Short mmCIF file of C-alpha atoms in Angstrom, two decimals:
data_model
loop_
_atom_site.label_atom_id
_atom_site.label_comp_id
_atom_site.label_asym_id
_atom_site.label_seq_id
_atom_site.Cartn_x
_atom_site.Cartn_y
_atom_site.Cartn_z
CA UNK A 1 0.00 0.00 0.00
CA UNK A 2 2.91 2.29 0.84
CA UNK A 3 4.35 1.61 -2.61
CA UNK A 4 1.05 2.51 -4.26
CA UNK A 5 0.95 5.82 -2.37
CA UNK A 6 4.53 6.56 -3.42
CA UNK A 7 3.72 5.71 -7.03
CA UNK A 8 0.60 7.91 -7.03
CA UNK A 9 2.58 10.85 -5.68
CA UNK A 10 5.60 10.34 -7.94
CA UNK A 11 3.54 9.95 -11.09
CA UNK A 12 1.39 12.94 -10.21
CA UNK A 13 -1.83 10.90 -10.11
CA UNK A 14 -2.50 12.82 -6.89
CA UNK A 15 -0.89 15.99 -5.47
CA UNK A 16 -1.45 15.00 -1.86
CA UNK A 17 -2.31 11.74 -0.11
CA UNK A 18 -4.22 11.58 3.15
CA UNK A 19 -3.45 8.49 5.21
CA UNK A 20 -1.91 7.73 8.59
CA UNK A 21 1.64 8.22 9.84
CA UNK A 22 3.21 7.28 13.16
CA UNK A 23 4.23 10.47 14.99
CA UNK A 24 5.84 10.04 18.40
CA UNK A 25 4.33 6.57 18.50
CA UNK A 26 0.81 7.74 17.66
CA UNK A 27 -0.64 6.78 14.27
CA UNK A 28 -2.37 10.04 13.24
CA UNK A 29 -3.88 11.37 10.02
CA UNK A 30 -1.14 12.70 7.78
CA UNK A 31 -0.96 14.49 4.46
CA UNK A 32 1.81 12.92 2.38
CA UNK A 33 3.35 14.92 -0.45
CA UNK A 34 5.79 14.36 -3.29
CA UNK A 35 8.49 16.62 -1.83
CA UNK A 36 8.58 14.66 1.43
CA UNK A 37 8.41 11.01 0.35
CA UNK A 38 10.65 9.94 3.23
CA UNK A 39 7.64 10.48 5.50
CA UNK A 40 6.13 7.36 3.94
CA UNK A 41 8.58 5.29 6.01
CA UNK A 42 6.24 5.76 8.95
CA UNK A 43 3.08 5.23 6.84
CA UNK A 44 0.33 3.37 8.71
CA UNK A 45 -2.96 1.89 7.57
CA UNK A 46 -4.46 2.13 11.06
CA UNK A 47 -5.40 0.72 13.45
CA UNK A 48 -7.10 3.85 14.81
CA UNK A 49 -9.85 5.44 12.76
CA UNK A 50 -10.25 9.16 12.21
CA UNK A 51 -12.81 10.96 10.03
CA UNK A 52 -10.37 11.25 7.10
CA UNK A 53 -13.14 12.18 4.69
CA UNK A 54 -13.97 15.19 6.85
CA UNK A 55 -10.35 16.35 6.63
CA UNK A 56 -10.49 15.67 2.88
CA UNK A 57 -13.46 18.03 2.54
CA UNK A 58 -11.44 20.77 4.27
CA UNK A 59 -8.41 20.18 2.03
CA UNK A 60 -10.42 20.13 -1.22
CA UNK A 61 -12.25 23.27 -0.17
CA UNK A 62 -9.04 25.12 0.70
CA UNK A 63 -7.36 24.44 -2.63
CA UNK A 64 -9.79 24.23 -5.58
CA UNK A 65 -7.17 22.61 -7.83
CA UNK A 66 -5.58 19.96 -5.62
CA UNK A 67 -6.10 16.28 -6.39
CA UNK A 68 -6.20 14.24 -3.24
CA UNK A 69 -5.62 10.55 -2.63
CA UNK A 70 -7.45 9.11 0.35
CA UNK A 71 -6.90 5.96 2.38
CA UNK A 72 -10.42 4.56 2.46
CA UNK A 73 -11.97 1.89 4.59
CA UNK A 74 -15.46 0.80 3.57
CA UNK A 75 -17.01 3.34 5.96
CA UNK A 76 -14.85 6.07 4.39
CA UNK A 77 -16.07 5.05 0.94
CA UNK A 78 -19.71 5.13 2.06
CA UNK A 79 -19.23 8.53 3.71
CA UNK A 80 -17.56 9.89 0.57
CA UNK A 81 -20.53 8.69 -1.48
CA UNK A 82 -22.94 10.47 0.89
CA UNK A 83 -20.84 13.66 0.80
CA UNK A 84 -20.82 13.46 -2.99
CA UNK A 85 -24.60 13.00 -3.04
CA UNK A 86 -24.99 16.09 -0.86
CA UNK A 87 -22.55 18.09 -3.00
CA UNK A 88 -20.18 18.58 -0.07
CA UNK A 89 -17.08 17.53 -1.97
CA UNK A 90 -15.75 17.40 -5.48
CA UNK A 91 -15.54 13.66 -6.13
CA UNK A 92 -13.59 14.21 -9.37
CA UNK A 93 -10.56 15.38 -7.40
CA UNK A 94 -10.62 12.58 -4.86
CA UNK A 95 -9.05 9.18 -5.54
CA UNK A 96 -9.67 6.42 -3.05
CA UNK A 97 -7.11 3.81 -2.07
CA UNK A 98 -9.27 1.02 -0.72
CA UNK A 99 -8.38 -0.72 2.49
CA UNK A 100 -10.24 -3.85 3.60
CA UNK A 101 -12.10 -3.50 6.92
CA UNK A 102 -15.29 -3.53 8.93
CA UNK A 103 -18.54 -5.46 8.93
CA UNK A 104 -21.82 -3.80 9.86
CA UNK A 105 -25.48 -4.64 9.18
CA UNK A 106 -25.20 -2.30 6.20
CA UNK A 107 -21.97 -3.78 4.95
CA UNK A 108 -20.77 -7.29 5.73
CA UNK A 109 -17.77 -9.47 5.22
CA UNK A 110 -14.64 -7.58 6.26
CA UNK A 111 -12.73 -6.92 9.48
CA UNK A 112 -12.30 -3.71 11.49
CA UNK A 113 -10.11 -3.18 14.52
CA UNK A 114 -12.54 -0.80 16.18
CA UNK A 115 -15.19 -3.45 16.76
CA UNK A 116 -13.53 -4.84 19.85
CA UNK A 117 -14.77 -2.03 22.08
CA UNK A 118 -15.01 -2.01 25.87
CA UNK A 119 -17.04 -4.74 27.56
CA UNK A 120 -20.53 -3.86 28.74
CA UNK A 121 -20.45 -3.15 32.47
CA UNK A 122 -22.95 -4.78 34.82
CA UNK A 123 -24.92 -1.54 35.25
CA UNK A 124 -25.18 -1.08 31.50
CA UNK A 125 -26.48 -4.62 31.16
CA UNK A 126 -28.98 -4.10 33.98
CA UNK A 127 -30.25 -0.55 33.33
CA UNK A 128 -29.00 0.56 29.93
CA UNK A 129 -28.57 -0.51 26.34
CA UNK A 130 -25.67 -2.94 26.00
CA UNK A 131 -23.55 -2.10 22.99
CA UNK A 132 -23.15 -4.30 19.98
CA UNK A 133 -26.51 -6.08 20.30
CA UNK A 134 -28.72 -6.45 17.22
CA UNK A 135 -31.78 -4.19 17.04
CA UNK A 136 -34.17 -7.16 17.00
CA UNK A 137 -32.86 -8.27 20.37
CA UNK A 138 -33.25 -4.82 21.93
CA UNK A 139 -36.77 -4.53 20.58
CA UNK A 140 -37.96 -7.56 22.50
CA UNK A 141 -38.18 -5.39 25.63
CA UNK A 142 -41.56 -3.85 26.44
CA UNK A 143 -41.91 -0.19 25.42
CA UNK A 144 -41.70 1.08 29.02
CA UNK A 145 -38.53 -0.81 29.75
CA UNK A 146 -37.00 0.17 26.45
CA UNK A 147 -37.77 3.83 27.15
CA UNK A 148 -36.28 3.74 30.64
CA UNK A 149 -33.18 1.96 29.38
CA UNK A 150 -32.67 4.50 26.61
CA UNK A 151 -33.23 7.37 29.04
CA UNK A 152 -30.64 5.83 31.36
CA UNK A 153 -28.17 6.16 28.50
CA UNK A 154 -29.24 9.54 27.11
CA UNK A 155 -29.39 11.28 30.50
CA UNK A 156 -25.64 10.76 30.86
CA UNK A 157 -25.04 13.14 27.94
CA UNK A 158 -22.53 15.94 28.60
CA UNK A 159 -23.54 17.83 25.44
CA UNK A 160 -19.94 17.81 24.23
CA UNK A 161 -21.17 17.74 20.62
CA UNK A 162 -18.40 15.20 19.96
CA UNK A 163 -20.81 12.92 18.05
CA UNK A 164 -21.52 15.78 15.66
CA UNK A 165 -17.97 17.09 15.49
CA UNK A 166 -16.47 13.71 14.64
CA UNK A 167 -19.24 12.71 12.23
CA UNK A 168 -17.96 12.42 8.64
CA UNK A 169 -21.33 13.37 7.14
CA UNK A 170 -22.09 16.33 9.46
CA UNK A 171 -21.04 19.50 7.69
CA UNK A 172 -23.93 21.99 7.98
CA UNK A 173 -22.98 25.62 8.61
CA UNK A 174 -25.85 26.01 11.03
CA UNK A 175 -26.55 23.10 13.33
CA UNK A 176 -30.02 22.52 14.76
CA UNK A 177 -28.37 21.20 17.92
CA UNK A 178 -27.18 24.75 18.56
CA UNK A 179 -30.52 26.42 17.83
CA UNK A 180 -31.12 28.49 20.99
CA UNK A 181 -34.88 28.16 20.57
CA UNK A 182 -34.65 24.38 20.78
CA UNK A 183 -31.76 23.77 23.13
CA UNK A 184 -30.32 25.87 25.87
CA UNK A 185 -26.62 26.39 25.39
CA UNK A 186 -24.29 26.00 28.34
CA UNK A 187 -26.79 24.12 30.48
CA UNK A 188 -26.82 20.58 31.75
CA UNK A 189 -28.33 18.02 31.90
CA UNK A 190 -28.89 17.75 28.18
CA UNK A 191 -32.45 17.86 26.89
CA UNK A 192 -32.86 14.08 26.73
CA UNK A 193 -34.23 12.55 24.63
CA UNK A 194 -34.98 15.49 22.28
CA UNK A 195 -31.39 16.47 21.76
CA UNK A 196 -30.47 12.95 20.71
CA UNK A 197 -33.58 12.28 18.68
CA UNK A 198 -33.15 15.51 16.72
CA UNK A 199 -29.67 14.40 15.81
CA UNK A 200 -30.96 10.91 15.04
CA UNK A 201 -33.56 12.32 12.63
CA UNK A 202 -30.88 14.38 10.93
CA UNK A 203 -28.87 11.19 10.47
CA UNK A 204 -31.67 9.67 8.38
CA UNK A 205 -30.42 9.18 4.84
CA UNK A 206 -26.91 10.21 5.89
CA UNK A 207 -25.53 7.87 8.56
CA UNK A 208 -23.15 5.32 7.07
CA UNK A 209 -22.81 3.35 10.32
CA UNK A 210 -19.10 4.04 10.75
CA UNK A 211 -19.44 4.17 14.54
CA UNK A 212 -17.05 7.10 15.07
CA UNK A 213 -19.73 8.89 17.16
CA UNK A 214 -19.98 5.99 19.57
CA UNK A 215 -16.20 5.79 19.82
CA UNK A 216 -16.01 9.52 20.57
CA UNK A 217 -18.80 9.58 23.19
CA UNK A 218 -17.24 10.22 26.61
CA UNK A 219 -20.21 8.63 28.40
CA UNK A 220 -20.61 5.60 26.13
CA UNK A 221 -24.08 6.30 24.79
CA UNK A 222 -24.84 3.55 22.23
CA UNK A 223 -25.29 6.07 19.42
CA UNK A 224 -24.50 3.57 16.73
CA UNK A 225 -27.48 1.48 17.82
CA UNK A 226 -29.71 4.57 17.80
CA UNK A 227 -28.71 5.59 14.30
CA UNK A 228 -28.93 2.01 13.06
CA UNK A 229 -32.59 2.10 14.01
CA UNK A 230 -33.00 5.27 11.93
CA UNK A 231 -31.07 3.61 9.10
CA UNK A 232 -33.33 0.55 9.24
CA UNK A 233 -36.46 2.74 9.07
CA UNK A 234 -35.13 4.62 6.06
CA UNK A 235 -34.12 1.37 4.39
CA UNK A 236 -37.53 -0.24 4.96
CA UNK A 237 -39.53 2.87 4.08
CA UNK A 238 -37.64 4.19 1.12
CA UNK A 239 -35.42 1.32 0.09
CA UNK A 240 -32.56 3.76 0.61
CA UNK A 241 -29.20 2.87 2.11
CA UNK A 242 -26.85 5.86 2.54
CA UNK A 243 -23.51 5.44 0.83
CA UNK A 244 -24.58 2.90 -1.78
CA UNK A 245 -25.15 5.36 -4.58
CA UNK A 246 -24.28 9.04 -4.94
CA UNK A 247 -27.90 10.19 -4.94
CA UNK A 248 -29.51 11.94 -1.96
CA UNK A 249 -32.61 10.67 -0.19
CA UNK A 250 -35.65 12.50 -1.51
CA UNK A 251 -37.47 13.02 1.70
CA UNK A 252 -41.23 12.67 1.42
CA UNK A 253 -42.77 14.42 4.42
CA UNK A 254 -45.07 12.10 6.30
CA UNK A 255 -48.53 13.08 7.49
CA UNK A 256 -49.96 12.09 10.86
CA UNK A 257 -51.75 9.10 9.38
CA UNK A 258 -48.55 7.74 7.83
CA UNK A 259 -46.66 8.33 11.03
CA UNK A 260 -49.24 6.40 13.03
CA UNK A 261 -49.04 3.51 10.64
CA UNK A 262 -45.26 3.70 10.76
CA UNK A 263 -45.25 3.56 14.53
CA UNK A 264 -47.68 0.64 14.35
CA UNK A 265 -45.04 -1.19 12.36
CA UNK A 266 -46.59 -0.84 8.93
CA UNK A 267 -43.84 0.01 6.52
CA UNK A 268 -44.78 -0.12 2.91
CA UNK A 269 -43.17 1.66 0.04
CA UNK A 270 -46.66 2.28 -1.34
CA UNK A 271 -47.39 4.40 1.71
CA UNK A 272 -44.34 6.53 1.06
CA UNK A 273 -45.08 6.95 -2.64
CA UNK A 274 -48.55 8.05 -1.65
CA UNK A 275 -47.07 10.78 0.52
CA UNK A 276 -44.60 11.83 -2.17
CA UNK A 277 -47.33 11.95 -4.81
CA UNK A 278 -49.49 14.08 -2.54
CA UNK A 279 -46.62 16.50 -1.89
CA UNK A 280 -45.68 16.84 -5.52
CA UNK A 281 -49.29 17.01 -6.71
CA UNK B 1 -1.13 24.24 0.94
CA UNK B 2 0.08 22.92 4.23
CA UNK B 3 -2.24 20.77 6.29
CA UNK B 4 -1.08 18.82 9.29
CA UNK B 5 -2.28 17.34 12.55
CA UNK B 6 -0.21 18.06 15.62
CA UNK B 7 -0.46 15.84 18.71
CA UNK B 8 -0.75 17.79 21.94
CA UNK B 9 -2.33 17.78 25.38
CA UNK B 10 -5.59 19.58 26.11
CA UNK B 11 -4.76 22.86 27.90
CA UNK B 12 -7.98 23.10 29.91
CA UNK B 13 -7.85 20.89 32.99
CA UNK B 14 -5.53 18.60 34.90
CA UNK B 15 -6.79 15.40 33.27
CA UNK B 16 -4.39 15.76 30.37
CA UNK B 17 -6.38 14.37 27.44
CA UNK B 18 -4.54 13.80 24.19
CA UNK B 19 -5.69 16.02 21.35
CA UNK B 20 -4.77 16.64 17.73
CA UNK B 21 -4.70 20.21 16.51
CA UNK B 22 -5.77 20.57 12.88
CA UNK B 23 -3.38 23.11 11.39
CA UNK B 24 -4.15 24.56 7.95
CA UNK B 25 -1.58 26.98 6.55
CA UNK B 26 -0.21 27.69 10.04
CA UNK B 27 -3.63 28.41 11.53
CA UNK B 28 -5.29 26.06 13.99
CA UNK B 29 -8.72 25.28 12.60
CA UNK B 30 -9.97 22.57 14.92
CA UNK B 31 -9.35 19.69 17.29
CA UNK B 32 -9.74 15.93 17.09
CA UNK B 33 -9.38 13.56 20.03
CA UNK B 34 -6.12 11.60 19.96
CA UNK B 35 -7.41 8.05 19.69
CA UNK B 36 -4.23 6.34 20.81
CA UNK B 37 -3.81 8.44 23.96
CA UNK B 38 -3.98 6.35 27.15
CA UNK B 39 -5.79 9.04 29.17
CA UNK B 40 -8.84 9.80 27.05
CA UNK B 41 -8.81 6.91 24.56
CA UNK B 42 -10.27 8.99 21.75
CA UNK B 43 -12.87 10.85 23.81
CA UNK B 44 -13.11 14.53 24.74
CA UNK B 45 -15.42 16.88 26.62
CA UNK B 46 -16.78 20.06 25.09
CA UNK B 47 -13.77 22.07 26.24
CA UNK B 48 -11.34 19.70 24.56
CA UNK B 49 -13.29 19.79 21.31
CA UNK B 50 -12.97 23.58 21.40
CA UNK B 51 -9.42 23.83 22.72
CA UNK B 52 -8.42 25.76 19.60
CA UNK B 53 -11.06 28.47 19.94
CA UNK B 54 -8.98 31.03 21.84
CA UNK B 55 -5.77 30.64 19.87
CA UNK B 56 -6.62 33.03 17.03
CA UNK B 57 -9.40 34.85 18.90
CA UNK B 58 -9.35 38.63 18.31
CA UNK B 59 -9.89 39.31 22.01
CA UNK B 60 -6.97 37.15 23.12
CA UNK B 61 -4.50 39.01 25.34
CA UNK B 62 -1.08 39.00 23.73
CA UNK B 63 0.65 41.56 25.94
CA UNK B 64 0.40 42.53 29.62
CA UNK B 65 -2.09 45.28 30.44
CA UNK B 66 -1.69 47.70 33.33
CA UNK B 67 -4.71 49.49 34.75
CA UNK B 68 -3.99 53.14 35.50
CA UNK B 69 -6.68 55.72 36.17
CA UNK B 70 -9.41 53.24 35.38
CA UNK B 71 -8.15 52.18 31.98
CA UNK B 72 -6.03 49.33 30.70
CA UNK B 73 -2.82 50.17 28.87
CA UNK B 74 -0.46 47.86 27.05
CA UNK B 75 2.94 47.76 28.81
CA UNK B 76 6.19 45.86 28.42
CA UNK B 77 6.80 42.63 30.35
CA UNK B 78 9.58 44.34 32.31
CA UNK B 79 7.26 47.08 33.44
CA UNK B 80 4.44 44.63 34.24
CA UNK B 81 6.68 42.39 36.34
CA UNK B 82 8.26 45.36 38.14
CA UNK B 83 4.86 46.86 38.96
CA UNK B 84 3.54 43.51 40.22
CA UNK B 85 6.61 42.96 42.37
CA UNK B 86 6.39 46.47 43.84
CA UNK B 87 2.69 46.13 44.64
CA UNK B 88 3.11 42.66 46.19
CA UNK B 89 6.00 44.03 48.24
CA UNK B 90 3.87 46.95 49.46
CA UNK B 91 0.95 44.69 50.43
CA UNK B 92 3.26 42.27 52.22
CA UNK B 93 4.90 45.07 54.18
CA UNK B 94 1.67 46.77 55.12
CA UNK B 95 -0.65 43.81 55.79
CA UNK B 96 1.69 40.82 56.22
CA UNK B 97 2.33 37.87 53.84
CA UNK B 98 -0.98 36.17 54.61
CA UNK B 99 -2.79 39.06 52.95
CA UNK B 100 -1.70 37.49 49.67
CA UNK B 101 -3.09 34.33 48.12
CA UNK B 102 -1.80 32.50 45.07
CA UNK B 103 -4.15 30.60 42.77
CA UNK B 104 -2.48 28.32 40.28
CA UNK B 105 -3.93 26.48 37.36
CA UNK B 106 -4.26 23.22 35.51
CA UNK B 107 -3.54 25.15 32.34
CA UNK B 108 0.12 25.56 33.28
CA UNK B 109 2.63 22.75 33.66
CA UNK B 110 3.38 20.73 36.77
CA UNK B 111 6.77 22.44 37.02
CA UNK B 112 5.26 25.89 36.79
CA UNK B 113 2.82 24.97 39.53
CA UNK B 114 5.74 23.80 41.66
CA UNK B 115 7.54 27.09 41.07
CA UNK B 116 4.40 29.03 41.99
CA UNK B 117 4.04 27.28 45.35
CA UNK B 118 7.76 27.74 45.98
CA UNK B 119 7.34 31.43 45.24
CA UNK B 120 4.31 31.66 47.55
CA UNK B 121 5.99 29.88 50.47
CA UNK B 122 9.54 31.20 50.26
CA UNK B 123 9.38 34.55 48.45
CA UNK B 124 6.01 35.76 49.73
CA UNK B 125 6.04 33.74 52.95
CA UNK B 126 2.46 32.47 52.88
CA UNK B 127 0.83 29.06 52.71
CA UNK B 128 -2.15 30.59 50.90
CA UNK B 129 -1.81 28.60 47.71
CA UNK B 130 -4.53 26.68 45.95
CA UNK B 131 -5.21 24.96 42.67
CA UNK B 132 -8.30 24.59 40.52
CA UNK B 133 -7.81 20.83 40.19
CA UNK B 134 -8.05 20.33 43.99
CA UNK B 135 -11.65 19.17 43.63
#
């Protein structure tokens, strides 16, 4: 892989390459360039994951001519596709160097170092939402218990905004989570569950299930599970999986009737088309 | 274009979380948690995520200010240190060393904190020294 990066830089296929390099023992994101090829000696493929695509957006925006190579795990590729769909980056100037990695319900069959997270503690098992469990298993709890378990998790929130700041597909100039009419700034506890559900809704049609938010959460809220639920709803309702194709989700606003049927577990594409037809007609 | 990430330690509290400063053309534009750091293991609080905010802030103090006749004026370090020393000396003489208290900070290094307590105890002659991380 190191040789490929060197070749890309030497042959001018890319002007810069964003990957990882060991600096003082820490593998960190690094921009490799042709005039400093010796830096490739400490090139790393991981094992730690950073939102490289988010850094790529900043680099491409700063220099409108630069061609950038990017070390891409599958989650990076999916995020790049979403960013392309939302016109947040110029895909023409970005060349991906694919790196095999992680399985998720949205993408199976490869291995990722970040999956071996911390063990669930006894309190989390008893009162909260244990991480890494499939949605079907969590949904076997009664609604009351599920609600109290989720609240146990969400009430820990420190409102650090780390989930948003680390998120590869969060790039809005104005963030609803900082709307003073919805959420009080500088006050704790966080407005659970609204704060988290607002973010969850905004993840619909965007979240690529990379799990960086959950890794960044200082209080171990199972955010990946929360957004997976949103992802499953969008998949079942619209047949849309973010990151598969560079087209955005055309969001058909749902009326009360549709929402009720949705909550009741009725998820048909017909229902959605009905809503879309009504909106466009 | 020059874009690099620089490993550092969060300046805000005594925990010492590892952070990465995002530096674009010699300006710090943001922070990422340092995933491989043993203290925070890739997590940060809101202060860490915003540890860059004051660096290029227009209101950041870059020189000592001396208040005379109700207004702040920019002065040289020599003048600032001399004035501080004179005033501390006056207070100590008039009201005794325990009229002075020294508050140190988690934002300075361990060694600087040591020097500050040494200064309080031996130069000023008071045990009135405290630290924000003594929670």
